[in-house]
PDB file of C-alpha atoms and ligand atoms in Angstrom:
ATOM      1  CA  UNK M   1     143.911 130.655 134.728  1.00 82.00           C
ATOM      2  CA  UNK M   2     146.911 128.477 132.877  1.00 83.00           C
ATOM      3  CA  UNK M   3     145.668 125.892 135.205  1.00 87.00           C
ATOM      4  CA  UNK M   4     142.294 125.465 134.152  1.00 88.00           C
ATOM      5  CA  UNK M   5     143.250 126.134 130.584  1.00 85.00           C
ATOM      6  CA  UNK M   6     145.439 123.055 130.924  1.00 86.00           C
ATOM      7  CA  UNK M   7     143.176 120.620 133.223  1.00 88.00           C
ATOM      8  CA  UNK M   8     140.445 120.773 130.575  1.00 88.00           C
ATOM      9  CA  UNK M   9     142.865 120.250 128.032  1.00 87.00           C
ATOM     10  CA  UNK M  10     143.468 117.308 129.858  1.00 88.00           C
ATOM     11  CA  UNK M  11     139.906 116.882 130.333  1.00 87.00           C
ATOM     12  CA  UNK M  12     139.919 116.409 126.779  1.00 88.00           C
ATOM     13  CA  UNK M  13     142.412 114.074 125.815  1.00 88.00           C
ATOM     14  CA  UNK M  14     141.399 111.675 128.616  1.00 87.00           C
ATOM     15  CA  UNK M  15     137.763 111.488 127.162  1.00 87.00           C
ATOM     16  CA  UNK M  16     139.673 111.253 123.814  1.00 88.00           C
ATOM     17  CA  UNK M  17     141.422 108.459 124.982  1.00 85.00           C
ATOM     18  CA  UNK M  18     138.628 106.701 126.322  1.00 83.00           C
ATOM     19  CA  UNK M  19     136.213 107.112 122.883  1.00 83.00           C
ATOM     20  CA  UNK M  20     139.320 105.684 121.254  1.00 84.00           C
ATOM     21  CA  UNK M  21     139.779 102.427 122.838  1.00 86.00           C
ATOM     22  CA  UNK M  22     136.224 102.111 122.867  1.00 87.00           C
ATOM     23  CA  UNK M  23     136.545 102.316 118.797  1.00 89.00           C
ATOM     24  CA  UNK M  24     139.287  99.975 119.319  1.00 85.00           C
ATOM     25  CA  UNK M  25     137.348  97.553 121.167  1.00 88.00           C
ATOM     26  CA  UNK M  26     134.408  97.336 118.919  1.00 87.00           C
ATOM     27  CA  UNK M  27     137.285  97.086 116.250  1.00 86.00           C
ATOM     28  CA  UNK M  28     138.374  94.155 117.343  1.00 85.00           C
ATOM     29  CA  UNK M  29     135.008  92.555 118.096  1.00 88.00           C
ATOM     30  CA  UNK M  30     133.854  92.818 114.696  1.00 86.00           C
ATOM     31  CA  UNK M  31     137.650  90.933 113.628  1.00 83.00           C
ATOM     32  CA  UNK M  32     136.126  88.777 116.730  1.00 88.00           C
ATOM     33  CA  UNK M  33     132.875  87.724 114.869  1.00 86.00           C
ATOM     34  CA  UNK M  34     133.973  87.453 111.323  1.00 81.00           C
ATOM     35  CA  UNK M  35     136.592  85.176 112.536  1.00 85.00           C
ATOM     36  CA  UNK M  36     133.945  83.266 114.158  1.00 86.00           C
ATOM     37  CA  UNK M  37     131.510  82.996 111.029  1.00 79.00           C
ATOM     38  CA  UNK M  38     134.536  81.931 108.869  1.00 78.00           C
ATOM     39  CA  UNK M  39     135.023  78.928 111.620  1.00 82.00           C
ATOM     40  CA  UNK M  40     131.171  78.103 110.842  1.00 80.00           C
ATOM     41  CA  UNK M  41     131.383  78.381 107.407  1.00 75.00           C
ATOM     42  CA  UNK M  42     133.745  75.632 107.549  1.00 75.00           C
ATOM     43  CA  UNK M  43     131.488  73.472 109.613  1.00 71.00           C
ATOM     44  CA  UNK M  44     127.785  73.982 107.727  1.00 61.00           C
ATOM     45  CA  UNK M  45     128.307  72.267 104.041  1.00 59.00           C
ATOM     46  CA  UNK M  46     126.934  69.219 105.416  1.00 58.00           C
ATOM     47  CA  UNK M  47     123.821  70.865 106.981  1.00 56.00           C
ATOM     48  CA  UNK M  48     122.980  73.219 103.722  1.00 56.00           C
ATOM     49  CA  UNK M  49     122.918  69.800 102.026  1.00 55.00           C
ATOM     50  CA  UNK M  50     120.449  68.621 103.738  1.00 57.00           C
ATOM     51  CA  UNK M  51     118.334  71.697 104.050  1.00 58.00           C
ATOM     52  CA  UNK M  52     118.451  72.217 100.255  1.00 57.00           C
ATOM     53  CA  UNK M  53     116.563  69.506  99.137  1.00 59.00           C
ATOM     54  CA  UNK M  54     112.944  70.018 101.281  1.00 58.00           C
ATOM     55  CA  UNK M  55     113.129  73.586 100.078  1.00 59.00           C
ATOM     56  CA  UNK M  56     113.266  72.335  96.522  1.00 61.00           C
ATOM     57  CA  UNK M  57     110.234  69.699  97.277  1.00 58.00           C
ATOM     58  CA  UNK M  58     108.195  72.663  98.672  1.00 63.00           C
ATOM     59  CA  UNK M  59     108.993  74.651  95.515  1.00 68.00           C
ATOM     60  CA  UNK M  60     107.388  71.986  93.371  1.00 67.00           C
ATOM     61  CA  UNK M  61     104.390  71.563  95.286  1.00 81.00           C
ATOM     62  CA  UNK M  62     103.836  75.427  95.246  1.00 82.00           C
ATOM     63  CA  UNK M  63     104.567  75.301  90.943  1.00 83.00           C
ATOM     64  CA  UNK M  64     101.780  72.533  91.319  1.00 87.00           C
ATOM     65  CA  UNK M  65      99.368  74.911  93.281  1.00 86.00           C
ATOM     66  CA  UNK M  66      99.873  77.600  90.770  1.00 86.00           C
ATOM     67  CA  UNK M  67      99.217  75.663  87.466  1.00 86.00           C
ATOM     68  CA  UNK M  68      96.242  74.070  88.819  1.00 88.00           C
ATOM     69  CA  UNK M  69      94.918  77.757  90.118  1.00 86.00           C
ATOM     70  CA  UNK M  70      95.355  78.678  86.525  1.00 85.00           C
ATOM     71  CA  UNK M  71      93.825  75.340  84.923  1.00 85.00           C
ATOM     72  CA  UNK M  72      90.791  76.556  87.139  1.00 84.00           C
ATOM     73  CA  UNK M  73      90.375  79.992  86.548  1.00 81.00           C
ATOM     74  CA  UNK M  74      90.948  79.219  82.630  1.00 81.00           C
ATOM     75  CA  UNK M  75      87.857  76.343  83.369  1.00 80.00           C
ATOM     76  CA  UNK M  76      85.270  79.285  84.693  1.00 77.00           C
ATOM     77  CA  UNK M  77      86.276  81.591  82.337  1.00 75.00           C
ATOM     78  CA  UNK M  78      85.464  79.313  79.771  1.00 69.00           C
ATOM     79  CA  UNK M  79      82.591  78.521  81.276  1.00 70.00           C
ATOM     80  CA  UNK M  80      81.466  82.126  81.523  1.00 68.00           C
ATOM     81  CA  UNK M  81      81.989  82.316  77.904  1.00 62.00           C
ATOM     82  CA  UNK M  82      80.144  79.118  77.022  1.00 60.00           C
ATOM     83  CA  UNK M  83      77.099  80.524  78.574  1.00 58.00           C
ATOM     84  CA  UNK M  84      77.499  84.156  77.777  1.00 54.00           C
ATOM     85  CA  UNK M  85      77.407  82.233  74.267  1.00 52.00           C
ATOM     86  CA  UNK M  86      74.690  80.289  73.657  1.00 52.00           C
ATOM     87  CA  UNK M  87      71.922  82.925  75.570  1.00 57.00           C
ATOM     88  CA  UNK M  88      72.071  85.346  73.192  1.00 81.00           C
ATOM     89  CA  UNK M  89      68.763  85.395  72.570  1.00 89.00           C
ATOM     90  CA  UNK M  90      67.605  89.355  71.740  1.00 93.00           C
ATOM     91  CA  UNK M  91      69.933  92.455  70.459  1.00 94.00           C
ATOM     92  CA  UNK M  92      71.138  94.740  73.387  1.00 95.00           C
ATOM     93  CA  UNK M  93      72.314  97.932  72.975  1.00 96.00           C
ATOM     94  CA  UNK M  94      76.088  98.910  72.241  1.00 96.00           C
ATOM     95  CA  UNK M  95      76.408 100.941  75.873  1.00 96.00           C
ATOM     96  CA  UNK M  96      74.887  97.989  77.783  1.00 96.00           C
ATOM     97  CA  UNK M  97      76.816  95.124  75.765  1.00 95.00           C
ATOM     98  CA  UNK M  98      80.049  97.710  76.306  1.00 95.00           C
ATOM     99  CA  UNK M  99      79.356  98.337  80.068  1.00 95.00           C
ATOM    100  CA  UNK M 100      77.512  96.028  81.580  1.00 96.00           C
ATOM    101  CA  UNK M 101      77.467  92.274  79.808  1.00 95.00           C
ATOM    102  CA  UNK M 102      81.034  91.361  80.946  1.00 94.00           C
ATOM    103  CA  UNK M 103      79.405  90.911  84.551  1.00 94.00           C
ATOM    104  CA  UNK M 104      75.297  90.518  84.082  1.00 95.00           C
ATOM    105  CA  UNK M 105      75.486  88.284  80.774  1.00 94.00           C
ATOM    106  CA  UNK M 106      74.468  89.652  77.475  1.00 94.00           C
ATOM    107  CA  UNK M 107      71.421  89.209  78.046  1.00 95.00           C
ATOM    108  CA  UNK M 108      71.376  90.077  81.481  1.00 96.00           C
ATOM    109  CA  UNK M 109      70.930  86.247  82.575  1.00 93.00           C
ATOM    110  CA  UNK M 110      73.482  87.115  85.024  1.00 93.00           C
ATOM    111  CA  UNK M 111      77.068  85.738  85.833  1.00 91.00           C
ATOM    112  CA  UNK M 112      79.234  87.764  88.060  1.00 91.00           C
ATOM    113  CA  UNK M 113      76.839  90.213  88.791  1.00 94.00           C
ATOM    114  CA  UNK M 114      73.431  89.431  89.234  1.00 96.00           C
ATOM    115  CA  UNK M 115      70.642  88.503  86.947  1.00 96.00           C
ATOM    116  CA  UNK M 116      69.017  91.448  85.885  1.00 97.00           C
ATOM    117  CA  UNK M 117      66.225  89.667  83.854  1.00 96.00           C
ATOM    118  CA  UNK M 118      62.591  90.371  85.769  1.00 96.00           C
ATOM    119  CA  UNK M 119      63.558  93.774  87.081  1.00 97.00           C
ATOM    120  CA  UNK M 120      61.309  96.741  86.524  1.00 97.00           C
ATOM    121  CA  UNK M 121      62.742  99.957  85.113  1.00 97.00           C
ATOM    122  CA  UNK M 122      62.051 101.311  88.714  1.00 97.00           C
ATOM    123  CA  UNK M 123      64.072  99.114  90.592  1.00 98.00           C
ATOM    124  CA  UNK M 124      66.806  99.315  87.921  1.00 98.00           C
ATOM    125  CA  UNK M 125      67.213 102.569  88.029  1.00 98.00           C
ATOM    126  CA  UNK M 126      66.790 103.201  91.740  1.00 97.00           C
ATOM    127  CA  UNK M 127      69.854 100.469  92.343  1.00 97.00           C
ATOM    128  CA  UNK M 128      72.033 102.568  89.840  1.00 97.00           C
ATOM    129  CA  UNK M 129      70.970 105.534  91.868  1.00 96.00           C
ATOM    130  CA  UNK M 130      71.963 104.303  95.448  1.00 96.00           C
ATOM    131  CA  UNK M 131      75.434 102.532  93.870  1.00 96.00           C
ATOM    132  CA  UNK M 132      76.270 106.285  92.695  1.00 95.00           C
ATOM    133  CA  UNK M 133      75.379 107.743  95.436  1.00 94.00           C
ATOM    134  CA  UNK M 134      77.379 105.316  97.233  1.00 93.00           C
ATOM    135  CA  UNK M 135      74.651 104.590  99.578  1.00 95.00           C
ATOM    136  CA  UNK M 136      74.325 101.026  98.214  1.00 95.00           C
ATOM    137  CA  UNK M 137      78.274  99.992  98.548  1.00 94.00           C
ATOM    138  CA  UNK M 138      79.873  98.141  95.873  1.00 93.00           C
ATOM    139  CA  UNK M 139      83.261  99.317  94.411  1.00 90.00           C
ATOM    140  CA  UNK M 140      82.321  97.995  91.162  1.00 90.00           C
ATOM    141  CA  UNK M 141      79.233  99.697  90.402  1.00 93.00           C
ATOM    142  CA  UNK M 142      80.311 102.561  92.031  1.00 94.00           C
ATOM    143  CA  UNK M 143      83.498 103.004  89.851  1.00 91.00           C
ATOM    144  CA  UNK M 144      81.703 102.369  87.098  1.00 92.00           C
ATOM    145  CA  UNK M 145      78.538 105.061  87.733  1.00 95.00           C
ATOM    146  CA  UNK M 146      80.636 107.533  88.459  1.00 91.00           C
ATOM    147  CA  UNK M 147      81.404 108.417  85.509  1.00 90.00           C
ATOM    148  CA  UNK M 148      78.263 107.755  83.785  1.00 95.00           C
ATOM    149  CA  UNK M 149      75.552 110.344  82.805  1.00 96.00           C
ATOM    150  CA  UNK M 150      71.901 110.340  84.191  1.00 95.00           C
ATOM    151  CA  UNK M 151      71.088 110.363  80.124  1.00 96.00           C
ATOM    152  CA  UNK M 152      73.075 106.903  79.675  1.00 97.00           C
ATOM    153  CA  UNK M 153      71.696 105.732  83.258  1.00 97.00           C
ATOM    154  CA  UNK M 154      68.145 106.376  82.515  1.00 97.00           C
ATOM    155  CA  UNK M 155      68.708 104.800  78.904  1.00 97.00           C
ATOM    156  CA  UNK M 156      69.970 101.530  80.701  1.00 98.00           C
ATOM    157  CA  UNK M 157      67.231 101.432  82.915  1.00 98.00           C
ATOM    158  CA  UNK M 158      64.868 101.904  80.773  1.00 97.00           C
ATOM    159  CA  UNK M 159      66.727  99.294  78.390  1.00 97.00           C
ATOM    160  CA  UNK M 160      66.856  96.129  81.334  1.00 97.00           C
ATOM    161  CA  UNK M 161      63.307  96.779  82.106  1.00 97.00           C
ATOM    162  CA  UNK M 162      62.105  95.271  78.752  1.00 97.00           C
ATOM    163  CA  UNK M 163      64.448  92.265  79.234  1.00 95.00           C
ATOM    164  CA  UNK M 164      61.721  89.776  80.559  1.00 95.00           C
ATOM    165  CA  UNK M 165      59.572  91.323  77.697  1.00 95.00           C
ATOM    166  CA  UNK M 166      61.998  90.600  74.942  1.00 94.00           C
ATOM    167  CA  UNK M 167      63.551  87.060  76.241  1.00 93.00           C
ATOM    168  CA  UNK M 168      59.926  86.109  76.290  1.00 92.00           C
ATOM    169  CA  UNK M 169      59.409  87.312  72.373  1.00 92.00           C
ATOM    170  CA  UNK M 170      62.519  85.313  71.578  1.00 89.00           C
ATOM    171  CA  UNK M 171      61.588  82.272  73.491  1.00 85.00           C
ATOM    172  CA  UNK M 172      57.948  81.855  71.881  1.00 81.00           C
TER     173      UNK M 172
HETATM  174  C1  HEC K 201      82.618  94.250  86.852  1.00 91.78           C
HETATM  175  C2  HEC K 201      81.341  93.660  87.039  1.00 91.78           C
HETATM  176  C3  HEC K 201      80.100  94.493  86.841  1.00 91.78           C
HETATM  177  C4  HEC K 201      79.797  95.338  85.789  1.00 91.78           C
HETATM  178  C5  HEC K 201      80.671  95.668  84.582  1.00 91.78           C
HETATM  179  C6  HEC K 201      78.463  95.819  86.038  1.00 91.78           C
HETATM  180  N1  HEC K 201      77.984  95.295  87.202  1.00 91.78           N
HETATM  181 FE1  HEC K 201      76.124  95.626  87.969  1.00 91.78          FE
HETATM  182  N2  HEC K 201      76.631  94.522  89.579  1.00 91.78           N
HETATM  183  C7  HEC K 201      77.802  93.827  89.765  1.00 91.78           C
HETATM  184  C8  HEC K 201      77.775  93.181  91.066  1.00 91.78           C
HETATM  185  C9  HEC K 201      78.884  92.330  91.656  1.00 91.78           C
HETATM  186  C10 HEC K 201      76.541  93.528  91.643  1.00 91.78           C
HETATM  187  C11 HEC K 201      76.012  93.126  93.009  1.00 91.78           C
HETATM  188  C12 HEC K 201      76.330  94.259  93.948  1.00 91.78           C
HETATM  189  C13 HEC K 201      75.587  94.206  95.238  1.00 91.78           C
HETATM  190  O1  HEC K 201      74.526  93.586  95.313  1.00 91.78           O
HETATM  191  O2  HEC K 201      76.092  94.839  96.158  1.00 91.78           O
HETATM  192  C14 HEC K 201      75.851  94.363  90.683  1.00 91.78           C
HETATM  193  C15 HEC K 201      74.570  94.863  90.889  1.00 91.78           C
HETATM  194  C16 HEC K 201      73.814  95.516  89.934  1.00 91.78           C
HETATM  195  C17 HEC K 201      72.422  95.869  90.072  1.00 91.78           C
HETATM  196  C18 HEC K 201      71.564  95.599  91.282  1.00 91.78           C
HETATM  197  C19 HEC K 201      70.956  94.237  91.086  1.00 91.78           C
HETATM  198  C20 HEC K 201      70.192  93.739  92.270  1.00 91.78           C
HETATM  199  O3  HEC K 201      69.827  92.564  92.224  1.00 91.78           O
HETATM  200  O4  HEC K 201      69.964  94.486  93.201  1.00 91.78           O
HETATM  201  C21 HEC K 201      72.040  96.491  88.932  1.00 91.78           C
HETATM  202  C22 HEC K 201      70.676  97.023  88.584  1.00 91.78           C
HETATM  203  C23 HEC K 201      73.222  96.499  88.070  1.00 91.78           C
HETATM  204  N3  HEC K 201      74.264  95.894  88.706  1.00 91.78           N
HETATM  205  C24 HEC K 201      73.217  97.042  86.804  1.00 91.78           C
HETATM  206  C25 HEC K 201      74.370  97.202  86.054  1.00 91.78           C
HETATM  207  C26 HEC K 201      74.445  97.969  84.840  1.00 91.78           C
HETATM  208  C27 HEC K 201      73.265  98.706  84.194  1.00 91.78           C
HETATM  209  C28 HEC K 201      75.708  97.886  84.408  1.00 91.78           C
HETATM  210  C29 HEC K 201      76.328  98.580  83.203  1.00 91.78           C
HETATM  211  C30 HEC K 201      76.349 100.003  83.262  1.00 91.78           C
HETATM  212  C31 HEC K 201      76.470  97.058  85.343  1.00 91.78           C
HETATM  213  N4  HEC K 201      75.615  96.676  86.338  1.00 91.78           N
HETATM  214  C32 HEC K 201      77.787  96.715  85.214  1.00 91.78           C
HETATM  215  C33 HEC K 201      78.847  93.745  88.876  1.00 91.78           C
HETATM  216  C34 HEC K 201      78.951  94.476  87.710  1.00 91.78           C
END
């Protein structure tokens, strides 16, 4: 019995012993590499030198990119607004200047979304339908009819499907 008490005991120890060097080893491994990246460090000043400077010509180019992104976005926007603008032609009501000009024009003469200007009460009202429904897909409409009533739906249809009617008054 004493005998097997004390071979696993030695058992033990000898696994012990092994984990330990192994610790050991990776030990000095690790004083192994970090003496190796000190030894590079001394060697790579020249070579950061030269790597700095394309870096720095690539940053300017993308600064470039950026500004003239913006210069053209600010250019479509005022566009947008220039012709928003000038058709003004016949009063809309507050819920479709509030809702709905931002993307179809104020007077619904189109911009991002398209021109509304021609289209019946019907067809109006059966897009809104099918963008609520999300049988017609687009995020925007969609997000935007969902929360709207069938009262303020109905109203807008009804509203865009005098459009042609009233541009026409104005334009005589
Ligand atoms: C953020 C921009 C945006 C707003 C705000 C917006 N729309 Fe639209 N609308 C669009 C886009 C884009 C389309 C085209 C979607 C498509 O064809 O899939 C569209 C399509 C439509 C259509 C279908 C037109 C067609 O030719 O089939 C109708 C009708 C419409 N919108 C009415 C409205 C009404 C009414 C409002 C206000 C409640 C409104 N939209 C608000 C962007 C907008």
């Amino acid at each position: 019995m004493i005998r097997h008490i004390i071979a696993a005991v030695a058992t033990l120890l000898a696994l012990w012993a092994i984990v330990f060097m192994m610790e050991l080893d990776k030990k000095a491994e690790r004083f192994k590499q970090i003496e190796q990246i000190i030894e590079k460090s001394k060697e790579v000043p020249l070579q950061v030198q030269q790597t700095i400077e394309p870096i720095q010509v690539e940053q300017k180019s993308a600064a470039q990119e950026a500004k003239e992104a913006e210069d053209e976005v600010a250019r479509k926007l005022k566009a947008l607004k220039d012709r928003a603008g000038s058709a003004m032609a016949f009063k809309v009501s507050p819920l479709y200047k509030q809702k709905c000009s931002s993307c179809h024009g104020v007077n619904g003469e189109g911009a991002v979304g398209p021109r509304l200007i021609g289209k019946s009460e019907t067809e109006v009202y059966d897009a809104l339908k099918s963008f609520k429904s999300g049988e017609r897909k687009n995020y925007v409409m969609y997000g935007l009819l969902s929360k709207m009533s069938d009262e303020d739906i109905e109203a807008l249809s009804e509203e865009i499907g005098t459009f042609k009617e009233k541009l026409d008054a104005a334009n005589r």
